[in-house]
mmCIF file of C-alpha atoms and ligand atoms in Angstrom:
data_model
loop_
_atom_site.group_PDB
_atom_site.id
_atom_site.type_symbol
_atom_site.label_atom_id
_atom_site.label_comp_id
_atom_site.label_asym_id
_atom_site.label_seq_id
_atom_site.Cartn_x
_atom_site.Cartn_y
_atom_site.Cartn_z
ATOM 1 C CA MET A 369 0.050 -0.033 0.034
ATOM 2 C CA ARG A 370 1.538 3.340 -1.084
ATOM 3 C CA TYR A 371 0.234 6.788 -0.126
ATOM 4 C CA ASP A 372 1.330 10.279 -0.715
ATOM 5 C CA VAL A 373 0.567 11.055 2.935
ATOM 6 C CA VAL A 374 0.031 8.968 6.025
ATOM 7 C CA VAL A 375 -1.432 10.861 8.857
ATOM 8 C CA VAL A 376 -0.782 9.193 12.187
ATOM 9 C CA GLY A 377 -3.468 9.885 14.720
ATOM 10 C CA CYS A 378 -7.079 11.130 14.077
ATOM 11 C CA GLY A 379 -7.737 13.787 16.694
ATOM 12 C CA PRO A 380 -8.497 17.388 15.605
ATOM 13 C CA SER A 381 -5.017 17.897 14.131
ATOM 14 C CA GLY A 382 -4.874 14.606 12.219
ATOM 15 C CA ALA A 383 -8.503 14.812 10.990
ATOM 16 C CA SER A 384 -7.938 18.408 9.717
ATOM 17 C CA ALA A 385 -4.702 17.455 7.985
ATOM 18 C CA LEU A 386 -6.374 14.312 6.453
ATOM 19 C CA ARG A 387 -9.335 16.292 5.189
ATOM 20 C CA ARG A 388 -7.168 18.954 3.600
ATOM 21 C CA CYS A 389 -4.804 16.490 2.049
ATOM 22 C CA ALA A 390 -7.753 14.679 0.412
ATOM 23 C CA GLU A 391 -9.274 17.920 -0.708
ATOM 24 C CA LEU A 392 -5.912 18.793 -2.450
ATOM 25 C CA GLY A 393 -6.029 15.518 -4.290
ATOM 26 C CA LEU A 394 -3.245 13.776 -2.271
ATOM 27 C CA ARG A 395 -3.718 10.006 -1.772
ATOM 28 C CA SER A 396 -3.992 10.005 1.989
ATOM 29 C CA LEU A 397 -4.393 7.454 4.830
ATOM 30 C CA GLY A 398 -5.317 8.282 8.366
ATOM 31 C CA VAL A 399 -4.179 5.719 11.005
ATOM 32 C CA GLU A 400 -5.851 5.773 14.396
ATOM 33 C CA LYS A 401 -4.965 3.348 17.201
ATOM 34 C CA TYR A 402 -8.387 3.423 18.900
ATOM 35 C CA LYS A 403 -11.800 2.405 17.500
ATOM 36 C CA LEU A 404 -13.597 5.720 16.719
ATOM 37 C CA PRO A 405 -15.359 7.534 18.205
ATOM 38 C CA ARG A 406 -12.712 7.637 21.075
ATOM 39 C CA PRO A 407 -12.666 9.790 24.253
ATOM 40 C CA LYS A 408 -10.046 12.475 24.798
ATOM 41 C CA PRO A 409 -9.352 14.032 28.211
ATOM 42 C CA CYS A 410 -10.284 17.651 27.569
ATOM 43 C CA ALA A 411 -12.432 20.347 29.067
ATOM 44 C CA GLY A 412 -13.991 20.767 25.646
ATOM 45 C CA ILE A 413 -13.735 24.622 25.914
ATOM 46 C CA LEU A 414 -13.867 26.153 22.393
ATOM 47 C CA TYR A 415 -13.359 29.980 22.400
ATOM 48 C CA PRO A 416 -15.255 32.137 19.901
ATOM 49 C CA ARG A 417 -12.265 32.068 17.472
ATOM 50 C CA VAL A 418 -12.921 28.306 16.848
ATOM 51 C CA LEU A 419 -16.473 28.986 15.890
ATOM 52 C CA GLU A 420 -15.404 31.794 13.653
ATOM 53 C CA ASP A 421 -12.904 29.729 11.704
ATOM 54 C CA PHE A 422 -14.507 26.336 11.674
ATOM 55 C CA GLN A 423 -17.934 24.623 11.602
ATOM 56 C CA VAL A 424 -18.774 23.360 15.000
ATOM 57 C CA PRO A 425 -21.534 20.808 14.642
ATOM 58 C CA ARG A 426 -24.520 21.262 16.988
ATOM 59 C CA GLU A 427 -24.466 17.585 17.924
ATOM 60 C CA ALA A 428 -21.125 18.106 19.617
ATOM 61 C CA VAL A 429 -22.091 21.049 21.726
ATOM 62 C CA LEU A 430 -22.883 20.435 25.367
ATOM 63 C CA SER A 431 -23.356 24.075 26.371
ATOM 64 C CA THR A 432 -22.791 27.544 25.150
ATOM 65 C CA LEU A 433 -19.693 29.191 26.609
ATOM 66 C CA GLN A 434 -20.792 32.541 27.993
ATOM 67 C CA GLY A 435 -17.664 33.673 29.797
ATOM 68 C CA ILE A 436 -14.397 33.082 31.625
ATOM 69 C CA ARG A 437 -13.978 33.797 35.333
ATOM 70 C CA LEU A 438 -10.457 34.122 36.626
ATOM 71 C CA ILE A 439 -9.948 33.868 40.364
ATOM 72 C CA ALA A 440 -6.950 35.205 42.323
ATOM 73 C CA PRO A 441 -5.599 33.595 45.542
ATOM 74 C CA SER A 442 -7.378 36.310 47.567
ATOM 75 C CA GLY A 443 -10.696 35.439 45.891
ATOM 76 C CA LYS A 444 -10.693 38.601 43.732
ATOM 77 C CA GLN A 445 -12.247 37.768 40.336
ATOM 78 C CA ALA A 446 -12.099 39.035 36.733
ATOM 79 C CA PHE A 447 -15.060 37.978 34.446
ATOM 80 C CA ILE A 448 -14.627 38.085 30.734
ATOM 81 C CA LYS A 449 -17.997 37.942 28.953
ATOM 82 C CA LEU A 450 -17.733 36.282 25.568
ATOM 83 C CA ASP A 451 -19.619 38.044 22.880
ATOM 84 C CA PRO A 452 -20.168 36.246 20.622
ATOM 85 C CA PRO A 453 -20.154 33.179 22.887
ATOM 86 C CA GLY A 454 -18.010 30.080 22.514
ATOM 87 C CA ALA A 455 -19.046 26.446 23.071
ATOM 88 C CA ILE A 456 -18.328 23.454 25.372
ATOM 89 C CA VAL A 457 -18.175 20.475 23.279
ATOM 90 C CA ASP A 458 -18.081 16.657 23.811
ATOM 91 C CA ARG A 459 -14.681 15.886 22.364
ATOM 92 C CA GLN A 460 -15.698 12.321 21.465
ATOM 93 C CA VAL A 461 -18.516 13.469 19.293
ATOM 94 C CA PHE A 462 -16.605 16.626 17.938
ATOM 95 C CA ASP A 463 -13.488 14.610 16.993
ATOM 96 C CA TYR A 464 -15.472 11.830 15.222
ATOM 97 C CA LEU A 465 -17.393 14.359 13.078
ATOM 98 C CA LEU A 466 -14.067 15.839 11.946
ATOM 99 C CA VAL A 467 -12.765 12.511 10.824
ATOM 100 C CA GLN A 468 -15.978 11.716 9.073
ATOM 101 C CA GLU A 469 -15.565 15.020 7.045
ATOM 102 C CA ALA A 470 -12.158 13.758 5.871
ATOM 103 C CA VAL A 471 -13.555 10.384 4.816
ATOM 104 C CA LYS A 472 -16.405 12.156 2.927
ATOM 105 C CA VAL A 473 -13.866 14.048 0.744
ATOM 106 C CA GLY A 474 -11.891 10.828 -0.132
ATOM 107 C CA ALA A 475 -9.412 10.226 2.589
ATOM 108 C CA GLU A 476 -8.945 6.537 3.602
ATOM 109 C CA LEU A 477 -8.991 5.598 7.324
ATOM 110 C CA VAL A 478 -7.913 2.682 9.350
ATOM 111 C CA GLU A 479 -9.081 2.374 13.009
ATOM 112 C CA GLU A 480 -7.768 0.179 15.859
ATOM 113 C CA ALA A 481 -4.375 0.321 14.037
ATOM 114 C CA ARG A 482 -1.465 1.574 16.190
ATOM 115 C CA VAL A 483 1.541 2.763 14.393
ATOM 116 C CA ARG A 484 4.508 1.087 16.118
ATOM 117 C CA LYS A 485 7.462 2.749 14.415
ATOM 118 C CA VAL A 486 8.523 4.424 11.175
ATOM 119 C CA GLU A 487 11.712 3.880 9.161
ATOM 120 C CA VAL A 488 13.213 5.918 6.288
ATOM 121 C CA ARG A 489 13.678 3.782 3.183
ATOM 122 C CA GLY A 490 15.184 5.779 0.278
ATOM 123 C CA THR A 491 12.894 8.825 -0.346
ATOM 124 C CA SER A 492 9.939 7.349 1.428
ATOM 125 C CA TYR A 493 8.727 5.920 4.816
ATOM 126 C CA GLN A 494 7.902 2.554 5.942
ATOM 127 C CA VAL A 495 5.173 2.812 8.487
ATOM 128 C CA TYR A 496 4.621 -0.230 10.681
ATOM 129 C CA VAL A 497 0.917 -0.463 11.531
ATOM 130 C CA GLU A 498 -0.418 -3.143 13.971
ATOM 131 C CA GLY A 499 -2.816 -5.405 12.391
ATOM 132 C CA LEU A 500 -2.203 -3.908 8.875
ATOM 133 C CA GLY A 501 1.531 -4.518 8.122
ATOM 134 C CA VAL A 502 3.852 -2.040 6.451
ATOM 135 C CA VAL A 503 2.480 0.991 4.593
ATOM 136 C CA GLU A 504 4.638 3.235 2.475
ATOM 137 C CA ALA A 505 4.294 6.952 2.499
ATOM 138 C CA LYS A 506 6.002 9.830 0.766
ATOM 139 C CA PHE A 507 5.158 12.177 3.629
ATOM 140 C CA LEU A 508 4.173 11.685 7.200
ATOM 141 C CA VAL A 509 1.910 13.903 9.336
ATOM 142 C CA ALA A 510 2.624 13.181 13.006
ATOM 143 C CA ALA A 511 -0.813 13.964 14.637
ATOM 144 C CA ASP A 512 -0.335 11.384 17.326
ATOM 145 C CA GLY A 513 -0.690 13.722 20.287
ATOM 146 C CA VAL A 514 1.393 14.464 23.339
ATOM 147 C CA TYR A 515 2.643 10.820 23.649
ATOM 148 C CA SER A 516 3.713 10.878 19.994
ATOM 149 C CA THR A 517 5.204 7.472 18.752
ATOM 150 C CA ILE A 518 6.582 9.318 15.726
ATOM 151 C CA ALA A 519 8.505 11.803 17.757
ATOM 152 C CA ARG A 520 10.052 8.948 19.771
ATOM 153 C CA SER A 521 10.670 6.947 16.631
ATOM 154 C CA LEU A 522 12.533 9.947 15.077
ATOM 155 C CA ASN A 523 14.345 10.716 18.266
ATOM 156 C CA LEU A 524 12.633 14.024 19.204
ATOM 157 C CA PRO A 525 11.664 13.507 22.917
ATOM 158 C CA TRP A 526 10.043 16.131 25.066
ATOM 159 C CA ARG A 527 12.020 17.969 27.731
ATOM 160 C CA LYS A 528 10.545 17.740 31.279
ATOM 161 C CA GLU A 529 9.899 21.549 31.272
ATOM 162 C CA ASP A 530 7.786 21.347 28.135
ATOM 163 C CA LEU A 531 5.021 19.337 29.845
ATOM 164 C CA ALA A 532 2.309 19.745 32.457
ATOM 165 C CA LEU A 533 0.446 16.844 34.184
ATOM 166 C CA THR A 534 -3.246 17.255 34.332
ATOM 167 C CA MET A 535 -6.068 15.555 36.156
ATOM 168 C CA GLN A 536 -9.750 15.846 35.592
ATOM 169 C CA THR A 537 -12.816 14.770 37.666
ATOM 170 C CA TYR A 538 -16.333 14.758 36.275
ATOM 171 C CA VAL A 539 -18.756 15.433 39.109
ATOM 172 C CA ARG A 540 -22.372 15.531 39.662
ATOM 173 C CA VAL A 541 -23.376 18.413 41.999
ATOM 174 C CA SER A 542 -26.687 19.803 43.146
ATOM 175 C CA GLU A 543 -28.700 21.320 40.250
ATOM 176 C CA GLU A 544 -28.408 24.790 41.897
ATOM 177 C CA ALA A 545 -24.588 24.518 42.032
ATOM 178 C CA ARG A 546 -24.414 23.245 38.446
ATOM 179 C CA ARG A 547 -26.595 26.069 37.177
ATOM 180 C CA SER A 548 -24.437 28.585 38.960
ATOM 181 C CA VAL A 549 -21.395 27.565 36.682
ATOM 182 C CA GLU A 550 -23.224 26.405 33.563
ATOM 183 C CA GLY A 551 -21.647 27.805 30.472
ATOM 184 C CA ILE A 552 -18.767 29.395 32.529
ATOM 185 C CA PHE A 553 -15.050 28.386 32.567
ATOM 186 C CA GLU A 554 -13.477 29.238 35.856
ATOM 187 C CA VAL A 555 -9.702 29.283 36.382
ATOM 188 C CA TYR A 556 -8.170 29.457 39.903
ATOM 189 C CA TYR A 557 -4.647 30.612 40.460
ATOM 190 C CA ASP A 558 -3.100 29.982 43.919
ATOM 191 C CA PRO A 559 0.674 29.158 44.014
ATOM 192 C CA SER A 560 0.578 29.011 47.863
ATOM 193 C CA LYS A 561 -1.477 25.893 47.448
ATOM 194 C CA ILE A 562 0.149 24.288 44.430
ATOM 195 C CA LEU A 563 3.283 25.862 43.064
ATOM 196 C CA GLY A 564 3.285 25.912 39.226
ATOM 197 C CA GLY A 565 -0.335 24.700 39.094
ATOM 198 C CA TRP A 566 -3.758 25.966 38.307
ATOM 199 C CA ILE A 567 -7.402 24.621 38.658
ATOM 200 C CA TRP A 568 -10.306 24.832 36.273
ATOM 201 C CA VAL A 569 -14.032 24.294 36.532
ATOM 202 C CA ALA A 570 -16.308 23.903 33.458
ATOM 203 C CA GLY A 571 -19.975 24.036 33.990
ATOM 204 C CA ARG A 572 -21.641 21.758 31.469
ATOM 205 C CA ALA A 573 -25.158 20.716 30.638
ATOM 206 C CA ARG A 574 -25.384 17.685 32.829
ATOM 207 C CA ASP A 575 -22.257 17.649 35.004
ATOM 208 C CA VAL A 576 -19.302 19.800 36.211
ATOM 209 C CA LEU A 577 -15.717 19.174 35.086
ATOM 210 C CA VAL A 578 -13.049 20.109 37.533
ATOM 211 C CA GLY A 579 -9.358 19.844 36.478
ATOM 212 C CA ILE A 580 -5.909 20.614 37.775
ATOM 213 C CA GLY A 581 -2.700 21.028 35.923
ATOM 214 C CA SER A 582 0.916 21.594 36.998
ATOM 215 C CA SER A 583 4.233 22.028 35.173
ATOM 216 C CA LEU A 584 6.323 18.927 35.645
ATOM 217 C CA ASN A 585 9.080 21.163 36.703
ATOM 218 C CA TYR A 586 7.408 22.029 40.016
ATOM 219 C CA LEU A 587 5.667 18.744 40.662
ATOM 220 C CA ASN A 588 7.425 16.381 43.145
ATOM 221 C CA HIS A 589 4.774 13.770 43.108
ATOM 222 C CA PRO A 590 1.469 13.279 41.154
ATOM 223 C CA LEU A 591 -0.200 12.552 44.448
ATOM 224 C CA LYS A 592 0.153 16.174 45.443
ATOM 225 C CA LEU A 593 -1.935 17.109 42.397
ATOM 226 C CA LYS A 594 -4.624 14.618 43.349
ATOM 227 C CA GLN A 595 -4.718 15.739 46.961
ATOM 228 C CA ARG A 596 -5.091 19.447 45.898
ATOM 229 C CA LEU A 597 -7.890 18.518 43.475
ATOM 230 C CA THR A 598 -9.687 16.559 46.126
ATOM 231 C CA SER A 599 -9.387 19.283 48.695
ATOM 232 C CA PHE A 600 -10.578 21.928 46.173
ATOM 233 C CA LEU A 601 -13.618 19.824 45.176
ATOM 234 C CA LYS A 602 -14.648 19.524 48.767
ATOM 235 C CA HIS A 603 -14.535 23.273 49.309
ATOM 236 C CA ARG A 604 -16.068 24.364 46.063
ATOM 237 C CA PHE A 605 -19.055 21.899 45.917
ATOM 238 C CA LYS A 606 -21.221 20.413 48.650
ATOM 239 C CA GLU A 607 -21.114 16.550 48.349
ATOM 240 C CA PRO A 608 -19.871 16.189 44.785
ATOM 241 C CA LYS A 609 -20.467 12.713 43.374
ATOM 242 C CA VAL A 610 -17.476 11.587 41.291
ATOM 243 C CA LEU A 611 -18.518 10.167 37.932
ATOM 244 C CA LYS A 612 -15.073 9.744 36.285
ATOM 245 C CA GLU A 613 -11.461 10.613 36.739
ATOM 246 C CA GLU A 614 -8.646 10.863 34.232
ATOM 247 C CA ALA A 615 -5.030 12.050 33.888
ATOM 248 C CA TYR A 616 -3.196 13.112 30.828
ATOM 249 C CA MET A 617 -0.054 15.165 29.749
ATOM 250 C CA LEU A 618 -0.345 18.604 28.181
ATOM 251 C CA PRO A 619 2.315 20.490 26.159
ATOM 252 C CA PHE A 620 2.957 23.553 28.221
ATOM 253 C CA LYS A 621 5.591 25.627 26.565
ATOM 254 C CA GLY A 622 4.231 26.288 23.076
ATOM 255 C CA PRO A 623 5.335 24.758 19.743
ATOM 256 C CA LYS A 624 8.635 23.034 19.360
ATOM 257 C CA LYS A 625 11.431 24.848 17.577
ATOM 258 C CA ASP A 626 10.902 24.868 13.786
ATOM 259 C CA SER A 627 13.901 22.417 13.396
ATOM 260 C CA GLN A 628 11.836 19.905 15.358
ATOM 261 C CA LEU A 629 8.525 20.588 13.673
ATOM 262 C CA VAL A 630 9.774 19.086 10.435
ATOM 263 C CA LYS A 631 12.138 16.205 10.231
ATOM 264 C CA GLY A 632 12.875 14.974 6.718
ATOM 265 C CA LYS A 633 9.439 14.637 5.247
ATOM 266 C CA THR A 634 7.539 14.254 8.520
ATOM 267 C CA ILE A 635 5.585 17.276 9.822
ATOM 268 C CA PHE A 636 4.466 17.499 13.521
ATOM 269 C CA VAL A 637 1.052 19.033 14.120
ATOM 270 C CA GLY A 638 -1.233 19.567 17.121
ATOM 271 C CA ASP A 639 -0.118 18.302 20.479
ATOM 272 C CA ALA A 640 2.788 16.254 18.865
ATOM 273 C CA GLY A 641 4.221 19.615 17.779
ATOM 274 C CA GLY A 642 3.366 21.358 21.009
ATOM 275 C CA PHE A 643 0.605 23.498 19.437
ATOM 276 C CA VAL A 644 -1.108 24.454 22.762
ATOM 277 C CA ARG A 645 -1.438 27.922 24.304
ATOM 278 C CA SER A 646 0.931 27.970 27.144
ATOM 279 C CA ASP A 647 -1.136 30.559 29.050
ATOM 280 C CA THR A 648 -4.530 28.628 28.915
ATOM 281 C CA GLY A 649 -3.935 25.072 27.811
ATOM 282 C CA GLU A 650 -6.159 25.683 24.795
ATOM 283 C CA GLY A 651 -5.188 23.297 21.949
ATOM 284 C CA VAL A 652 -8.077 22.307 19.676
ATOM 285 C CA TYR A 653 -7.965 25.494 17.577
ATOM 286 C CA TYR A 654 -4.209 25.208 17.087
ATOM 287 C CA ALA A 655 -4.384 21.589 16.339
ATOM 288 C CA MET A 656 -6.830 22.107 13.539
ATOM 289 C CA HIS A 657 -4.902 25.006 11.979
ATOM 290 C CA SER A 658 -1.611 23.219 12.210
ATOM 291 C CA GLY A 659 -3.058 20.225 10.576
ATOM 292 C CA LEU A 660 -4.391 22.301 7.701
ATOM 293 C CA ALA A 661 -0.994 24.121 7.460
ATOM 294 C CA ALA A 662 0.880 20.825 7.137
ATOM 295 C CA ALA A 663 -1.409 19.539 4.316
ATOM 296 C CA GLU A 664 -0.969 22.796 2.409
ATOM 297 C CA ALA A 665 2.798 22.828 2.952
ATOM 298 C CA ILE A 666 3.058 19.337 1.483
ATOM 299 C CA TYR A 667 0.924 20.287 -1.526
ATOM 300 C CA ASP A 668 3.066 23.375 -2.117
ATOM 301 C CA TYR A 669 6.289 21.329 -1.757
ATOM 302 C CA LEU A 670 5.030 18.866 -4.360
ATOM 303 C CA ALA A 671 4.021 21.710 -6.716
ATOM 304 C CA GLN A 672 7.069 23.937 -6.453
ATOM 305 C CA GLY A 673 9.772 22.241 -4.385
ATOM 306 C CA GLY A 674 11.916 24.219 -1.932
ATOM 307 C CA SER A 675 12.166 23.594 1.820
ATOM 308 C CA LEU A 676 9.298 21.737 3.464
ATOM 309 C CA LYS A 677 10.210 23.344 6.852
ATOM 310 C CA ASP A 678 10.050 26.857 5.365
ATOM 311 C CA LEU A 679 6.766 26.069 3.569
ATOM 312 C CA TYR A 680 5.217 24.824 6.873
ATOM 313 C CA VAL A 681 6.444 27.805 8.903
ATOM 314 C CA LYS A 682 4.986 30.073 6.219
ATOM 315 C CA LYS A 683 1.704 28.262 6.301
ATOM 316 C CA LEU A 684 1.633 28.455 10.132
ATOM 317 C CA ASP A 685 2.379 32.114 10.021
ATOM 318 C CA GLU A 686 -0.410 32.828 7.617
ATOM 319 C CA ARG A 687 -2.737 31.110 10.073
ATOM 320 C CA GLY A 688 -1.508 33.148 13.046
ATOM 321 C CA MET A 689 0.082 30.136 14.664
ATOM 322 C CA LEU A 690 3.498 31.726 15.372
ATOM 323 C CA GLN A 691 1.920 33.906 18.110
ATOM 324 C CA LEU A 692 2.011 30.687 20.291
ATOM 325 C CA TYR A 693 5.719 31.234 20.857
ATOM 326 C CA GLY A 694 6.400 33.147 24.037
ATOM 327 C CA LEU A 695 3.048 33.362 25.804
ATOM 328 C CA THR A 696 4.589 33.159 29.234
ATOM 329 C CA GLU A 697 2.833 35.952 31.218
ATOM 330 C CA VAL A 698 0.550 33.539 33.011
ATOM 331 C CA HIS A 699 3.401 31.265 34.094
ATOM 332 C CA GLU A 700 4.650 33.913 36.498
ATOM 333 C CA ALA A 701 1.109 33.932 38.044
ATOM 334 C CA LEU A 702 1.518 30.223 38.704
ATOM 335 C CA LEU A 703 4.728 30.816 40.707
ATOM 336 C CA SER A 704 3.951 33.789 42.932
ATOM 337 C CA VAL A 705 0.865 34.959 44.828
ATOM 338 C CA GLU A 706 1.803 38.641 44.124
ATOM 339 C CA GLU A 707 2.057 37.880 40.450
ATOM 340 C CA ALA A 708 -1.239 36.014 40.425
ATOM 341 C CA GLU A 709 -2.994 38.999 42.101
ATOM 342 C CA ALA A 710 -1.328 41.366 39.659
ATOM 343 C CA PHE A 711 -2.410 39.280 36.732
ATOM 344 C CA ILE A 712 -6.076 39.369 37.788
ATOM 345 C CA ASP A 713 -5.841 43.173 38.385
ATOM 346 C CA ARG A 714 -4.476 43.628 34.784
ATOM 347 C CA VAL A 715 -7.335 41.529 33.321
ATOM 348 C CA ARG A 716 -9.867 43.633 35.350
ATOM 349 C CA LYS A 717 -8.325 46.730 34.008
ATOM 350 C CA LEU A 718 -8.630 45.476 30.442
ATOM 351 C CA GLY A 719 -12.417 45.173 31.043
ATOM 352 C CA GLY A 720 -12.821 41.865 32.922
ATOM 353 C CA ALA A 721 -15.207 43.118 35.550
HETATM 354 C C1 FAD B 1597 -7.018 17.866 30.691
HETATM 355 C C2 FAD B 1597 -6.974 18.623 29.365
HETATM 356 C C3 FAD B 1597 -7.950 19.514 29.171
HETATM 357 C C4 FAD B 1597 -7.945 20.314 27.965
HETATM 358 N N1 FAD B 1597 -8.936 21.168 27.731
HETATM 359 C C5 FAD B 1597 -8.872 21.863 26.561
HETATM 360 C C6 FAD B 1597 -9.940 22.746 26.231
HETATM 361 O O1 FAD B 1597 -10.858 22.899 27.046
HETATM 362 N N2 FAD B 1597 -9.940 23.379 25.043
HETATM 363 C C7 FAD B 1597 -8.934 23.145 24.135
HETATM 364 O O2 FAD B 1597 -8.959 23.784 23.096
HETATM 365 N N3 FAD B 1597 -7.953 22.299 24.341
HETATM 366 C C8 FAD B 1597 -7.909 21.578 25.508
HETATM 367 N N4 FAD B 1597 -6.915 20.690 25.764
HETATM 368 C C9 FAD B 1597 -5.887 20.478 24.750
HETATM 369 C C10 FAD B 1597 -6.510 19.555 23.651
HETATM 370 O O3 FAD B 1597 -7.083 18.392 24.152
HETATM 371 C C11 FAD B 1597 -5.376 19.148 22.672
HETATM 372 O O4 FAD B 1597 -4.553 20.273 22.355
HETATM 373 C C12 FAD B 1597 -5.963 18.483 21.405
HETATM 374 O O5 FAD B 1597 -6.618 17.204 21.735
HETATM 375 C C13 FAD B 1597 -4.761 18.183 20.462
HETATM 376 O O6 FAD B 1597 -5.283 17.484 19.324
HETATM 377 P P1 FAD B 1597 -4.401 16.506 18.532
HETATM 378 O O7 FAD B 1597 -5.182 16.037 17.420
HETATM 379 O O8 FAD B 1597 -3.075 17.099 18.255
HETATM 380 O O9 FAD B 1597 -4.119 15.294 19.579
HETATM 381 P P2 FAD B 1597 -5.155 14.220 20.244
HETATM 382 O O10 FAD B 1597 -6.450 14.800 20.379
HETATM 383 O O11 FAD B 1597 -4.406 13.780 21.429
HETATM 384 O O12 FAD B 1597 -5.271 13.083 19.127
HETATM 385 C C14 FAD B 1597 -4.089 12.298 18.915
HETATM 386 C C15 FAD B 1597 -4.703 10.932 18.281
HETATM 387 O O13 FAD B 1597 -3.598 10.180 17.869
HETATM 388 C C16 FAD B 1597 -3.907 8.774 18.208
HETATM 389 N N5 FAD B 1597 -2.555 8.048 18.377
HETATM 390 C C17 FAD B 1597 -1.715 8.252 19.337
HETATM 391 N N6 FAD B 1597 -0.581 7.388 19.055
HETATM 392 C C18 FAD B 1597 -0.949 6.753 17.930
HETATM 393 C C19 FAD B 1597 -0.229 5.681 17.201
HETATM 394 N N7 FAD B 1597 0.919 5.361 17.600
HETATM 395 N N8 FAD B 1597 -0.858 5.195 16.102
HETATM 396 C C20 FAD B 1597 -2.090 5.677 15.789
HETATM 397 N N9 FAD B 1597 -2.734 6.562 16.381
HETATM 398 C C21 FAD B 1597 -2.220 7.108 17.459
HETATM 399 C C22 FAD B 1597 -4.660 8.878 19.588
HETATM 400 O O14 FAD B 1597 -5.375 7.763 19.789
HETATM 401 C C23 FAD B 1597 -5.528 10.092 19.242
HETATM 402 O O15 FAD B 1597 -6.771 9.810 18.738
HETATM 403 C C24 FAD B 1597 -6.901 20.002 26.957
HETATM 404 C C25 FAD B 1597 -5.947 18.980 27.215
HETATM 405 C C26 FAD B 1597 -5.923 18.316 28.469
HETATM 406 C C27 FAD B 1597 -4.967 17.237 28.707
#
């Protein structure tokens, strides 16, 4: 089996790359290790920019996102009303619809097929896919998330400081408590309780999602994160009933250097390339745009030659993705109570009442 492009992983970045490759007439295969639809640990927060740039199907929307509330250690708050509003989505449904769009325009897809490793053979790649055998590809799009097999296979590991550990708990609370946060995304900063960490609460249509994240640089033991989350939950909600718990890594320092975003004819997109806002943990928007940029860079490379890396960086720039480098203001608020208070004051001055 020979393809122009094999896209490894079918989350938002992979599905977007796959769709665009197929639209551009490239013979493309998406390889996904799980049976779809598959869950993805995520708060499901889509800011208005996502709805402006992409179709967000109604079936995926759990609640309208009305605003963001930021809370300082002292309890001081800044509220940012979103007008137009954003959305809180069910990632399992959202991601699956994106993959289906790719298949509709001619991309091929294999599910329950884990890529084990890749090898360079002449000018193409041999992709070793569990249950399928070896697939040949001229280009690879590494869309396999934060635990990227392709990055490991090509010897591009993360540094500890690039990552944050996150934990999320889905809870059922009283109807009154749920209504009080429905459609609101709250973010709590308090370095005195967890250095380098932050907590979020997302009020959804049927339950409430409470999460915690911390830079690996400051985390001595994952248990500390779990304890802080449990203690926060007890104080924030009366008798929360835990429905589900999950833990996952989050890229935390913005995109990798451009020399690590393209290796040979492999392009890294989404979490595998670090395309997450380091101030908010938002990744879906950047995953989708980086996936589209990768497909367009491959197309241009085939049409006009040149440097694949330069073409990808140009496409990323056109899509506003390079602003992701250097968003470090909030990191200081994670390390000092004074900085956290000052950060909330600045947001209030900018109009967050
Ligand atoms: C706790 C948490 C909360 C978050 N909340 C938000 C939020 O509210 N809003 C937001 O915008 N972002 C949020 N994010 C970030 C967002 O989830 C990611 O940025 C986004 O999922 C990245 O998409 P992706 O397609 O690059 O990777 P993923 O969504 O991780 O998809 C990667 C895919 O690759 C597949 N895969 C992996 N390895 C292989 C392999 N070897 N072979 C084949 N397939 C493979 C996986 O099964 C998966 O389907 C959150 C992240 C975390 C951890």
